[in-house]
Short mmCIF file of C-alpha atoms in Angstrom, two decimals:
data_model
loop_
_atom_site.label_atom_id
_atom_site.label_comp_id
_atom_site.label_asym_id
_atom_site.label_seq_id
_atom_site.Cartn_x
_atom_site.Cartn_y
_atom_site.Cartn_z
CA MET A 599 -12.44 -41.97 -25.52
CA LYS A 600 -11.82 -40.62 -22.27
CA TYR A 601 -13.82 -39.53 -19.55
CA ILE A 602 -13.85 -37.29 -16.55
CA GLU A 603 -16.99 -37.32 -13.76
CA SER A 604 -15.72 -36.09 -10.91
CA SER A 605 -13.89 -32.99 -10.48
CA LYS A 606 -11.78 -34.67 -7.41
CA ASN A 607 -10.13 -36.77 -10.39
CA PRO A 608 -6.59 -35.98 -10.58
CA GLN A 609 -6.30 -34.69 -14.12
CA VAL A 610 -9.08 -32.36 -12.55
CA LYS A 611 -6.80 -31.18 -9.61
CA GLN A 612 -3.52 -31.07 -12.47
CA TRP A 613 -6.17 -29.06 -14.58
CA LYS A 614 -7.31 -26.48 -12.01
CA LYS A 615 -3.53 -25.39 -10.38
CA LEU A 616 -3.29 -24.50 -13.84
CA LEU A 617 -5.50 -20.57 -12.76
CA THR A 618 -2.18 -20.17 -10.30
CA LYS A 619 0.90 -18.31 -11.25
CA LYS A 620 3.21 -20.05 -9.39
CA ASP A 621 1.69 -23.86 -11.20
CA ARG A 622 1.96 -22.36 -14.62
CA ASP A 623 5.47 -20.98 -13.69
CA LYS A 624 6.76 -25.09 -12.45
CA THR A 625 5.20 -26.21 -15.59
CA GLY A 626 5.57 -23.97 -18.51
CA LYS A 627 1.68 -25.43 -18.98
CA PHE A 628 -1.34 -23.30 -19.08
CA LEU A 629 -4.78 -23.24 -19.47
CA ILE A 630 -7.59 -22.11 -22.37
CA GLU A 631 -10.92 -21.65 -23.27
CA GLY A 632 -13.19 -20.98 -25.07
CA PHE A 633 -14.52 -21.90 -28.94
CA HIS A 634 -12.13 -19.40 -29.82
CA LEU A 635 -9.41 -19.26 -28.02
CA VAL A 636 -9.40 -23.04 -28.19
CA GLU A 637 -9.69 -23.46 -32.08
CA GLU A 638 -6.66 -20.10 -32.20
CA ALA A 639 -4.81 -21.72 -30.40
CA LEU A 640 -4.82 -24.95 -32.59
CA LYS A 641 -3.84 -23.33 -35.43
CA GLU A 642 -0.51 -23.63 -34.11
CA THR A 643 2.29 -26.32 -34.20
CA ASN A 644 3.39 -27.71 -31.31
CA LEU A 645 0.65 -25.67 -28.68
CA VAL A 646 -2.12 -27.59 -27.46
CA THR A 647 -1.21 -30.93 -25.56
CA GLU A 648 -4.96 -31.22 -24.85
CA VAL A 649 -7.91 -30.42 -25.68
CA ILE A 650 -11.58 -30.92 -23.46
CA LEU A 651 -14.44 -30.42 -23.82
CA GLN A 652 -17.62 -30.87 -21.56
CA GLU A 653 -19.69 -34.30 -22.55
CA ASN A 654 -23.08 -32.60 -25.31
CA ILE A 655 -21.05 -30.21 -26.25
CA GLU A 656 -20.31 -30.89 -30.07
CA LEU A 657 -16.72 -29.12 -31.67
CA PRO A 658 -17.93 -26.84 -34.55
CA ILE A 659 -17.63 -27.36 -38.02
CA GLY A 660 -14.01 -26.50 -39.15
CA PHE A 661 -12.34 -26.99 -36.38
CA GLU A 662 -9.43 -28.74 -36.75
CA LEU A 663 -7.93 -30.88 -33.97
CA ASN A 664 -5.16 -31.35 -36.06
CA ASP A 665 -4.15 -34.71 -34.29
CA VAL A 666 -4.21 -33.28 -30.47
CA ASP A 667 -6.09 -35.55 -27.97
CA ILE A 668 -9.24 -34.96 -26.71
CA VAL A 669 -10.73 -35.15 -22.33
CA TYR A 670 -14.31 -35.14 -22.22
CA VAL A 671 -15.66 -34.12 -18.94
CA SER A 672 -19.11 -33.81 -17.46
CA GLN A 673 -20.90 -30.45 -15.92
CA ASP A 674 -18.85 -30.11 -13.16
CA VAL A 675 -15.63 -30.79 -14.05
CA MET A 676 -15.67 -27.90 -16.63
CA LYS A 677 -17.01 -25.27 -14.18
CA SER A 678 -14.42 -26.04 -11.45
CA ILE A 679 -11.34 -25.14 -14.05
CA SER A 680 -13.13 -22.72 -15.46
CA ASP A 681 -12.52 -18.83 -14.84
CA THR A 682 -15.59 -17.54 -16.21
CA GLU A 683 -19.58 -17.66 -15.01
CA ALA A 684 -20.74 -19.07 -18.42
CA PRO A 685 -17.73 -21.79 -19.69
CA GLN A 686 -18.42 -21.85 -23.14
CA GLY A 687 -17.41 -25.87 -22.16
CA VAL A 688 -14.14 -26.27 -24.34
CA ALA A 689 -10.44 -25.53 -22.88
CA ALA A 690 -7.57 -27.03 -23.75
CA VAL A 691 -4.04 -26.68 -22.55
CA CYS A 692 -1.12 -25.52 -23.91
CA GLU A 693 2.66 -25.24 -23.77
CA GLN A 694 4.08 -22.18 -22.87
CA PRO A 695 5.84 -21.28 -26.37
CA THR A 696 9.35 -19.45 -26.08
CA TYR A 697 10.27 -16.86 -29.03
CA GLN A 698 13.54 -15.86 -29.62
CA ILE A 699 14.01 -12.48 -30.68
CA GLU A 700 17.08 -12.98 -34.42
CA ARG A 701 17.01 -9.31 -35.73
CA LEU A 702 16.28 -6.41 -34.66
CA SER A 703 16.72 -3.98 -37.86
CA GLY A 704 13.89 -2.84 -39.88
CA GLN A 705 11.47 -4.03 -36.83
CA GLN A 706 8.59 -2.62 -35.12
CA PHE A 707 7.97 -3.09 -31.13
CA LEU A 708 5.97 -2.92 -28.07
CA LEU A 709 7.92 -2.44 -24.54
CA ILE A 710 5.63 -3.30 -22.23
CA ASP A 711 6.98 -1.32 -18.49
CA ALA A 712 4.51 -2.91 -15.14
CA VAL A 713 1.37 -3.31 -15.96
CA GLN A 714 -0.76 -4.54 -14.23
CA ASP A 715 -4.58 -5.22 -15.11
CA PRO A 716 -4.92 -8.03 -17.12
CA GLY A 717 -7.04 -6.56 -19.68
CA ASN A 718 -4.49 -3.53 -20.14
CA LEU A 719 -1.82 -6.25 -20.26
CA GLY A 720 -4.54 -8.03 -23.05
CA THR A 721 -5.69 -5.21 -24.99
CA MET A 722 -2.13 -3.80 -26.00
CA ILE A 723 -1.24 -7.44 -26.97
CA ARG A 724 -4.48 -7.86 -29.08
CA THR A 725 -3.65 -4.01 -30.30
CA ALA A 726 -0.24 -4.98 -30.98
CA ASP A 727 -1.29 -7.50 -33.31
CA ALA A 728 -3.77 -5.34 -35.28
CA ALA A 729 -0.96 -2.79 -36.10
CA GLY A 730 1.44 -5.62 -37.29
CA ILE A 731 3.89 -5.30 -34.95
CA ASP A 732 6.32 -7.68 -35.13
CA ALA A 733 6.35 -8.41 -31.02
CA VAL A 734 6.50 -7.99 -28.08
CA VAL A 735 8.88 -6.84 -24.45
CA LEU A 736 7.04 -7.45 -21.20
CA GLY A 737 9.67 -6.02 -18.49
CA GLU A 738 8.69 -6.46 -14.67
CA GLY A 739 6.52 -5.76 -12.35
CA SER A 740 3.25 -7.12 -14.98
CA ALA A 741 0.73 -8.94 -14.98
CA ASP A 742 1.51 -12.34 -15.71
CA LEU A 743 0.52 -12.80 -19.58
CA TYR A 744 -1.07 -16.42 -18.66
CA ASN A 745 -3.68 -15.74 -16.27
CA PRO A 746 -6.59 -16.47 -17.89
CA LYS A 747 -7.68 -12.46 -18.20
CA VAL A 748 -4.97 -11.37 -20.17
CA ILE A 749 -6.01 -14.78 -22.94
CA ARG A 750 -9.43 -13.63 -22.59
CA SER A 751 -8.43 -9.52 -23.75
CA THR A 752 -6.26 -10.82 -26.42
CA GLN A 753 -8.74 -12.50 -28.61
CA GLY A 754 -6.22 -14.94 -29.83
CA SER A 755 -3.36 -12.42 -29.69
CA LEU A 756 -1.62 -13.95 -28.03
CA PHE A 757 -1.22 -17.28 -29.84
CA HIS A 758 0.40 -14.22 -33.07
CA ILE A 759 2.95 -12.36 -31.69
CA PRO A 760 6.08 -12.87 -31.00
CA ILE A 761 6.10 -12.26 -26.95
CA ILE A 762 9.53 -12.16 -24.93
CA LYS A 763 10.49 -11.52 -21.88
CA ALA A 764 13.57 -9.56 -20.88
CA SER A 765 14.34 -6.34 -19.01
CA LEU A 766 13.92 -3.20 -20.90
CA SER A 767 17.52 -1.47 -19.63
CA SER A 768 19.28 -4.17 -21.12
CA PHE A 769 16.44 -4.54 -24.45
CA ILE A 770 16.08 -0.74 -24.80
CA GLY A 771 20.71 -0.15 -24.63
CA GLN A 772 19.93 -3.56 -28.14
CA LEU A 773 17.97 -1.81 -29.99
CA LYS A 774 19.69 1.80 -29.27
CA GLU A 775 23.01 -0.08 -31.08
CA GLN A 776 21.04 -0.48 -34.38
CA GLY A 777 19.57 2.51 -34.52
CA ILE A 778 16.07 2.47 -33.79
CA PRO A 779 14.78 4.94 -32.76
CA VAL A 780 12.17 3.81 -29.34
CA TYR A 781 9.79 6.10 -28.16
CA GLY A 782 7.98 6.65 -24.40
CA THR A 783 5.04 7.40 -22.99
CA SER A 784 4.97 9.89 -20.55
CA LEU A 785 3.37 13.16 -18.63
CA GLU A 786 6.09 15.66 -17.85
CA ASP A 787 9.21 16.99 -21.03
CA ALA A 788 7.88 15.32 -23.66
CA ASP A 789 6.31 16.16 -27.08
CA PRO A 790 3.13 15.87 -28.57
CA PHE A 791 2.62 13.07 -30.53
CA LYS A 792 2.01 14.39 -34.25
CA GLU A 793 5.63 15.66 -34.09
CA ALA A 794 7.03 12.08 -34.09
CA ASP A 795 7.59 11.33 -37.32
CA LYS A 796 6.09 7.74 -39.06
CA GLN A 797 8.73 5.38 -38.80
CA ASP A 798 9.51 1.77 -40.52
CA SER A 799 10.92 1.16 -37.44
CA PHE A 800 10.34 2.20 -33.91
CA ALA A 801 9.64 0.85 -30.06
CA LEU A 802 6.94 2.57 -28.19
CA LEU A 803 7.44 2.42 -25.07
CA VAL A 804 4.70 2.77 -22.18
CA GLY A 805 3.81 2.18 -18.33
CA ASN A 806 2.41 1.16 -15.11
CA GLU A 807 -1.71 2.48 -14.66
CA GLY A 808 -0.75 5.15 -12.22
CA LYS A 809 3.24 5.64 -12.53
CA GLY A 810 3.81 5.28 -15.88
CA VAL A 811 7.10 4.32 -17.54
CA ASP A 812 9.85 3.72 -14.78
CA LYS A 813 11.55 7.26 -15.14
CA MET A 814 14.92 5.10 -15.33
CA LEU A 815 13.91 4.14 -18.88
CA LEU A 816 12.72 6.97 -20.03
CA ALA A 817 15.94 8.83 -19.21
CA GLN A 818 17.17 6.04 -21.82
CA THR A 819 14.55 6.82 -25.17
CA GLU A 820 15.36 8.53 -28.28
CA LYS A 821 12.50 10.57 -27.62
CA ASN A 822 9.89 11.09 -25.47
CA LEU A 823 5.70 11.31 -26.30
CA TYR A 824 2.45 12.72 -25.02
CA ILE A 825 -1.23 13.12 -25.70
CA PRO A 826 -2.92 15.95 -25.18
CA ILE A 827 -5.58 15.93 -23.44
CA TYR A 828 -8.54 18.56 -24.02
CA GLY A 829 -10.34 17.80 -21.72
CA ARG A 830 -11.12 17.41 -17.24
CA SER A 831 -9.75 13.71 -17.46
CA GLU A 832 -6.12 13.58 -15.88
CA SER A 833 -5.17 10.27 -17.88
CA LEU A 834 -6.15 7.94 -20.99
CA ASN A 835 -6.19 3.68 -20.68
CA VAL A 836 -2.76 3.36 -21.61
CA ALA A 837 -3.87 0.43 -23.83
CA VAL A 838 -5.99 3.20 -25.60
CA ALA A 839 -3.18 4.98 -25.45
CA ALA A 840 -0.57 2.97 -26.82
CA GLY A 841 -3.53 2.20 -29.67
CA ILE A 842 -3.38 6.25 -30.34
CA LEU A 843 0.80 5.94 -30.96
CA LEU A 844 0.84 2.88 -32.15
CA TYR A 845 -1.09 3.53 -35.34
CA HIS A 846 0.13 7.03 -35.15
CA LEU A 847 3.50 6.09 -35.46
CA LYS A 848 3.09 2.89 -38.26
CA LYS A 849 3.94 4.60 -42.08
CA MET B 1001 -23.43 13.20 13.44
CA LYS B 1002 -24.94 10.38 12.39
CA TYR B 1003 -23.22 6.41 12.36
CA ILE B 1004 -24.70 2.95 11.45
CA GLU B 1005 -23.44 0.14 12.94
CA SER B 1006 -25.71 -2.37 11.05
CA SER B 1007 -25.62 -3.33 7.36
CA LYS B 1008 -29.27 -4.14 7.99
CA ASN B 1009 -30.05 -0.70 8.98
CA PRO B 1010 -33.00 0.17 6.50
CA GLN B 1011 -30.60 2.95 4.40
CA VAL B 1012 -28.30 0.76 4.68
CA LYS B 1013 -30.52 -1.42 2.36
CA GLN B 1014 -31.92 1.68 1.22
CA TRP B 1015 -27.82 2.07 -0.71
CA LYS B 1016 -27.31 -1.79 -0.87
CA LYS B 1017 -30.30 -1.81 -4.02
CA LEU B 1018 -28.76 1.11 -6.02
CA LEU B 1019 -26.36 -1.30 -6.91
CA THR B 1020 -29.73 -3.04 -9.34
CA LYS B 1021 -30.27 -1.34 -12.68
CA LYS B 1022 -34.06 -1.01 -11.04
CA ASP B 1023 -33.93 0.88 -8.16
CA ARG B 1024 -30.86 3.02 -10.00
CA ASP B 1025 -33.68 3.56 -12.84
CA LYS B 1026 -37.53 3.92 -9.86
CA THR B 1027 -34.86 6.42 -7.57
CA GLY B 1028 -33.32 9.12 -10.07
CA LYS B 1029 -29.57 8.13 -7.99
CA PHE B 1030 -26.31 6.33 -7.80
CA LEU B 1031 -23.65 5.06 -6.33
CA ILE B 1032 -19.80 6.20 -6.36
CA GLU B 1033 -17.44 5.52 -4.34
CA GLY B 1034 -12.81 5.58 -3.98
CA PHE B 1035 -11.90 9.56 -3.18
CA HIS B 1036 -11.24 10.16 -6.51
CA LEU B 1037 -14.94 9.41 -7.78
CA VAL B 1038 -16.40 11.09 -4.53
CA GLU B 1039 -13.90 14.14 -4.03
CA GLU B 1040 -15.12 14.31 -8.25
CA ALA B 1041 -18.61 14.48 -8.14
CA LEU B 1042 -17.97 16.66 -5.02
CA LYS B 1043 -16.52 19.17 -7.23
CA GLU B 1044 -20.32 18.99 -9.10
CA THR B 1045 -22.95 21.90 -8.44
CA ASN B 1046 -25.64 19.54 -6.38
CA LEU B 1047 -25.01 16.62 -7.10
CA VAL B 1048 -23.60 13.76 -3.89
CA THR B 1049 -26.76 14.51 -1.97
CA GLU B 1050 -25.05 12.75 0.91
CA VAL B 1051 -21.08 11.34 2.03
CA ILE B 1052 -20.66 7.48 2.80
CA LEU B 1053 -17.88 7.76 4.99
CA GLN B 1054 -16.37 4.65 7.37
CA GLU B 1055 -15.36 5.01 10.63
CA ASN B 1056 -11.35 5.79 10.81
CA ILE B 1057 -11.49 6.95 7.64
CA GLU B 1058 -10.23 10.12 7.26
CA LEU B 1059 -11.02 12.50 4.16
CA PRO B 1060 -8.05 13.55 3.20
CA ILE B 1061 -6.46 17.34 2.92
CA GLY B 1062 -7.82 19.50 0.31
CA PHE B 1063 -11.18 17.44 0.11
CA GLU B 1064 -14.32 19.90 -0.15
CA LEU B 1065 -17.65 18.98 0.94
CA ASN B 1066 -19.18 22.10 0.64
CA ASP B 1067 -22.28 21.62 2.55
CA VAL B 1068 -22.85 17.88 1.59
CA ASP B 1069 -23.92 16.01 5.06
CA ILE B 1070 -21.97 12.79 5.66
CA VAL B 1071 -23.37 9.90 7.38
CA TYR B 1072 -20.33 7.01 9.46
CA VAL B 1073 -20.83 3.64 8.83
CA SER B 1074 -18.90 0.33 10.96
CA GLN B 1075 -17.04 -1.04 7.69
CA ASP B 1076 -19.16 -4.07 7.94
CA VAL B 1077 -21.86 -1.53 6.12
CA MET B 1078 -19.15 -0.08 3.65
CA LYS B 1079 -18.28 -4.01 2.99
CA SER B 1080 -22.45 -4.06 2.31
CA ILE B 1081 -22.72 -1.47 0.09
CA SER B 1082 -18.83 -1.86 -2.06
CA ASP B 1083 -18.71 -3.40 -5.27
CA THR B 1084 -14.88 -3.89 -4.98
CA GLU B 1085 -13.35 -6.92 -3.26
CA ALA B 1086 -11.33 -4.40 -0.98
CA PRO B 1087 -13.48 -0.90 -0.24
CA GLN B 1088 -11.79 2.69 0.59
CA GLY B 1089 -13.78 3.40 3.17
CA VAL B 1090 -16.11 6.34 1.53
CA ALA B 1091 -18.33 6.06 -0.35
CA ALA B 1092 -22.23 8.81 -1.93
CA VAL B 1093 -24.81 9.17 -2.81
CA CYS B 1094 -24.84 11.08 -6.69
CA GLU B 1095 -28.15 12.56 -8.04
CA GLN B 1096 -28.61 11.23 -12.08
CA PRO B 1097 -28.29 14.18 -13.96
CA THR B 1098 -29.65 15.25 -16.93
CA TYR B 1099 -28.18 17.14 -20.14
CA GLN B 1100 -30.28 19.41 -22.57
CA ILE B 1101 -27.42 20.40 -25.59
CA GLU B 1102 -28.27 23.57 -26.35
CA ARG B 1103 -26.57 23.71 -30.27
CA LEU B 1104 -25.03 21.07 -32.17
CA SER B 1105 -22.79 22.98 -34.60
CA GLY B 1106 -19.49 23.61 -34.22
CA GLN B 1107 -19.04 21.05 -31.36
CA GLN B 1108 -17.56 17.20 -31.30
CA PHE B 1109 -19.53 14.27 -30.43
CA LEU B 1110 -18.93 10.67 -29.44
CA LEU B 1111 -22.50 8.18 -30.33
CA ILE B 1112 -22.52 4.83 -28.49
CA ASP B 1113 -24.24 1.90 -30.09
CA ALA B 1114 -24.54 -0.93 -27.50
CA VAL B 1115 -21.89 -1.22 -26.51
CA GLN B 1116 -22.09 -4.01 -23.80
CA ASP B 1117 -18.53 -3.97 -22.06
CA PRO B 1118 -19.16 -1.57 -18.36
CA GLY B 1119 -15.58 -1.44 -18.84
CA ASN B 1120 -15.28 -0.23 -22.56
CA LEU B 1121 -18.48 2.05 -22.37
CA GLY B 1122 -16.39 3.87 -18.72
CA THR B 1123 -12.73 3.57 -21.35
CA MET B 1124 -14.76 6.21 -23.38
CA ILE B 1125 -16.40 8.34 -21.58
CA ARG B 1126 -12.80 8.95 -20.08
CA THR B 1127 -11.68 8.60 -23.96
CA ALA B 1128 -13.89 11.92 -24.88
CA ASP B 1129 -13.03 13.91 -21.90
CA ALA B 1130 -9.52 13.61 -22.17
CA ALA B 1131 -9.88 14.11 -26.38
CA GLY B 1132 -12.67 17.85 -25.75
CA ILE B 1133 -15.36 16.23 -26.71
CA ASP B 1134 -18.33 18.02 -26.36
CA ALA B 1135 -21.78 15.11 -25.84
CA VAL B 1136 -21.35 11.70 -25.63
CA VAL B 1137 -25.17 10.47 -26.96
CA LEU B 1138 -25.29 7.99 -25.75
CA GLY B 1139 -27.96 4.80 -28.07
CA GLU B 1140 -30.80 1.93 -26.58
CA GLY B 1141 -29.33 -1.81 -25.65
CA SER B 1142 -26.06 0.38 -23.87
CA ALA B 1143 -24.27 -1.38 -19.90
CA ASP B 1144 -26.04 0.80 -18.19
CA LEU B 1145 -24.44 3.96 -17.73
CA TYR B 1146 -24.90 4.22 -13.63
CA ASN B 1147 -22.87 0.63 -13.27
CA PRO B 1148 -20.85 0.90 -10.77
CA LYS B 1149 -17.69 -0.69 -14.13
CA VAL B 1150 -18.52 2.26 -16.02
CA ILE B 1151 -18.60 4.89 -13.35
CA ARG B 1152 -14.80 3.40 -12.40
CA SER B 1153 -13.74 2.36 -15.78
CA THR B 1154 -14.92 6.63 -16.49
CA GLN B 1155 -12.16 7.52 -13.79
CA GLY B 1156 -13.92 10.05 -12.57
CA SER B 1157 -14.68 11.52 -16.50
CA LEU B 1158 -18.67 10.94 -15.91
CA PHE B 1159 -18.58 14.18 -13.83
CA HIS B 1160 -17.14 16.65 -16.98
CA ILE B 1161 -18.67 15.47 -19.76
CA PRO B 1162 -22.40 15.77 -20.58
CA ILE B 1163 -23.76 12.25 -20.85
CA ILE B 1164 -26.86 11.71 -23.00
CA LYS B 1165 -29.62 8.97 -23.96
CA ALA B 1166 -31.04 9.52 -27.32
CA SER B 1167 -32.78 7.60 -30.80
CA LEU B 1168 -28.78 7.39 -32.58
CA SER B 1169 -31.25 7.64 -35.39
CA SER B 1170 -32.89 10.57 -34.78
CA PHE B 1171 -29.95 12.55 -33.27
CA ILE B 1172 -27.66 11.99 -36.40
CA GLY B 1173 -30.77 13.11 -38.53
CA GLN B 1174 -30.44 16.24 -36.75
CA LEU B 1175 -26.26 16.14 -37.46
CA LYS B 1176 -26.98 16.07 -40.49
CA GLU B 1177 -30.05 19.00 -41.13
CA GLN B 1178 -27.01 21.04 -40.07
CA GLY B 1179 -23.69 20.01 -41.64
CA ILE B 1180 -22.38 18.55 -39.60
CA PRO B 1181 -20.46 15.16 -40.82
CA VAL B 1182 -20.96 11.43 -39.12
CA TYR B 1183 -18.73 9.27 -39.79
CA GLY B 1184 -19.45 6.17 -38.80
CA THR B 1185 -16.74 2.96 -37.86
CA SER B 1186 -17.29 -0.41 -40.56
CA LEU B 1187 -15.50 -3.50 -41.63
CA GLU B 1188 -17.22 -3.20 -44.21
CA ASP B 1189 -17.73 -0.49 -47.39
CA ALA B 1190 -15.75 1.22 -45.65
CA ASP B 1191 -12.16 4.27 -45.28
CA PRO B 1192 -9.19 3.59 -44.03
CA PHE B 1193 -9.44 6.30 -41.07
CA LYS B 1194 -6.18 8.40 -42.93
CA GLU B 1195 -8.54 9.18 -45.54
CA ALA B 1196 -10.98 11.17 -43.27
CA ASP B 1197 -9.72 14.91 -42.71
CA LYS B 1198 -9.39 16.70 -39.60
CA GLN B 1199 -12.31 18.76 -38.44
CA ASP B 1200 -13.63 21.03 -36.02
CA SER B 1201 -17.66 19.56 -35.82
CA PHE B 1202 -17.66 15.97 -36.45
CA ALA B 1203 -19.58 13.10 -34.17
CA LEU B 1204 -18.27 9.49 -34.14
CA LEU B 1205 -20.44 6.27 -34.73
CA VAL B 1206 -19.01 3.41 -32.36
CA GLY B 1207 -20.45 0.27 -32.03
CA ASN B 1208 -21.44 -3.10 -29.65
CA GLU B 1209 -18.40 -5.41 -30.00
CA GLY B 1210 -19.19 -8.13 -32.01
CA LYS B 1211 -21.75 -6.53 -34.17
CA GLY B 1212 -20.63 -3.56 -35.05
CA VAL B 1213 -22.26 -0.24 -35.49
CA ASP B 1214 -26.62 -1.26 -36.37
CA LYS B 1215 -26.21 -1.24 -40.13
CA MET B 1216 -29.58 1.15 -40.52
CA LEU B 1217 -27.44 3.83 -38.77
CA LEU B 1218 -24.25 2.93 -40.58
CA ALA B 1219 -26.99 4.18 -44.19
CA GLN B 1220 -27.16 7.02 -42.02
CA THR B 1221 -24.05 8.97 -42.02
CA GLU B 1222 -21.87 10.35 -44.27
CA LYS B 1223 -18.20 8.41 -44.78
CA ASN B 1224 -17.88 5.30 -42.60
CA LEU B 1225 -14.35 4.79 -41.52
CA TYR B 1226 -12.42 1.68 -40.64
CA ILE B 1227 -8.74 1.32 -39.31
CA PRO B 1228 -6.21 -1.59 -41.10
CA ILE B 1229 -5.33 -4.34 -39.82
CA TYR B 1230 -2.12 -5.01 -40.21
CA GLY B 1231 -1.37 -8.45 -38.68
CA ARG B 1232 -3.54 -11.25 -37.65
CA SER B 1233 -6.48 -9.82 -35.64
CA GLU B 1234 -9.46 -10.25 -36.44
CA SER B 1235 -10.36 -6.45 -34.70
CA LEU B 1236 -9.34 -3.64 -31.82
CA ASN B 1237 -11.15 -3.42 -28.52
CA VAL B 1238 -14.07 -0.37 -29.38
CA ALA B 1239 -12.09 1.78 -26.56
CA VAL B 1240 -9.39 1.53 -28.47
CA ALA B 1241 -10.90 2.52 -31.47
CA ALA B 1242 -12.57 5.42 -30.33
CA GLY B 1243 -9.23 6.88 -28.75
CA ILE B 1244 -7.79 6.82 -32.40
CA LEU B 1245 -9.89 8.06 -34.66
CA LEU B 1246 -11.49 10.79 -31.64
CA TYR B 1247 -7.56 11.75 -31.85
CA HIS B 1248 -7.27 10.91 -35.60
CA LEU B 1249 -9.98 13.61 -36.58
CA LYS B 1250 -9.41 16.39 -33.95
CA LYS B 1251 -7.22 19.83 -35.52
#
């Protein structure tokens, strides 16, 4: 049994570094915490490399470790690698998965352009998973997928749905070649969303909280949609808008 | 011109206390910050009692003070009363407004049962405003309406739509007397939301992030609705769900 007491231990320092994007990019790993997330991650093959468990914390019954090693740590160590104020006492190191999208036809996509708030990004991944979307495509300028707040907001959906990083402009080009309609979202030069027909295969494109979707991308789409504002608010939260549109477009 | 340099000034201490629910409840006041929120608040009559402006920060052109006094403060003071990491340099003290709902018939309501995350509560108020809902009814156990994170997430909608605190059980009773359909949200014993007809007048009832809507309240509704989960996520974020349902029920 491996036990680490001091938060100055070199192994702990490695884990702690995973709280920075720089180190996540360098190592290709990321850190998750909390019972629900660790349990969801363990269901995936070859994703978790190490479970970190605080002394005196027990894994719930039914928690499947699948031969992954546990490192036991003190409460001090757990606090030092945690991004939350009240850590649950369990964390895990994961490998960043890579996905290949094998076919486009018949599929449904959520394309995300420069969404910067980690909570919004995570919530959209959770919503896309709920709506049965086949893959999420992250363009440039979005929050880092492995930011602890993004991971927390996905509530585990991060492990359920393929998420790829790609140039949205060239991805939209490929969708168009396959005849898959791409719907942008915009407050100008757009149609009310209820006029868009339900689709077997489509892509929804949502954008930055302040600036919206990049104009060059909007010019590439089949059609752009807006959600009518009946009251005095200027706009909807981007994750709420994505939810309304995804569930509208679903057959 | 009134200028306060020290964050130990008694006036500053009073402002700072408004960051706590206890003091907001006691004084009936609350604090807002940022250009957009202060500008929106100033549009309402008798809402803002004092604008607090950091030295060397200028109010944008078109910013209507409407005879409200400005207190100028040092950067230190502004930092000490701010809830954000990078304060914009403007804040305001507001009176908590009180609303009376004069009639129920023909109106649309969002009823909120014990939503605890400030971001979720604020986003739902913003969404209700966007959807043209007539009033939001906050039951017991929800985050405090005047929590700085709630206010920020409303993006100003807090000032656009009447929000009342009430017993949801007796409010639902009144709605039923008027023949207004109340739709609860639940994953059990509920109908797919697309089976609910669009309505001129309705109330949507949403609930706590973990536990959902209180079962006693669900038993009082006309009908309970669920949003189908097509993927592997267990549920939707409550603010996303509220957006999907409000926009579905709107004619």
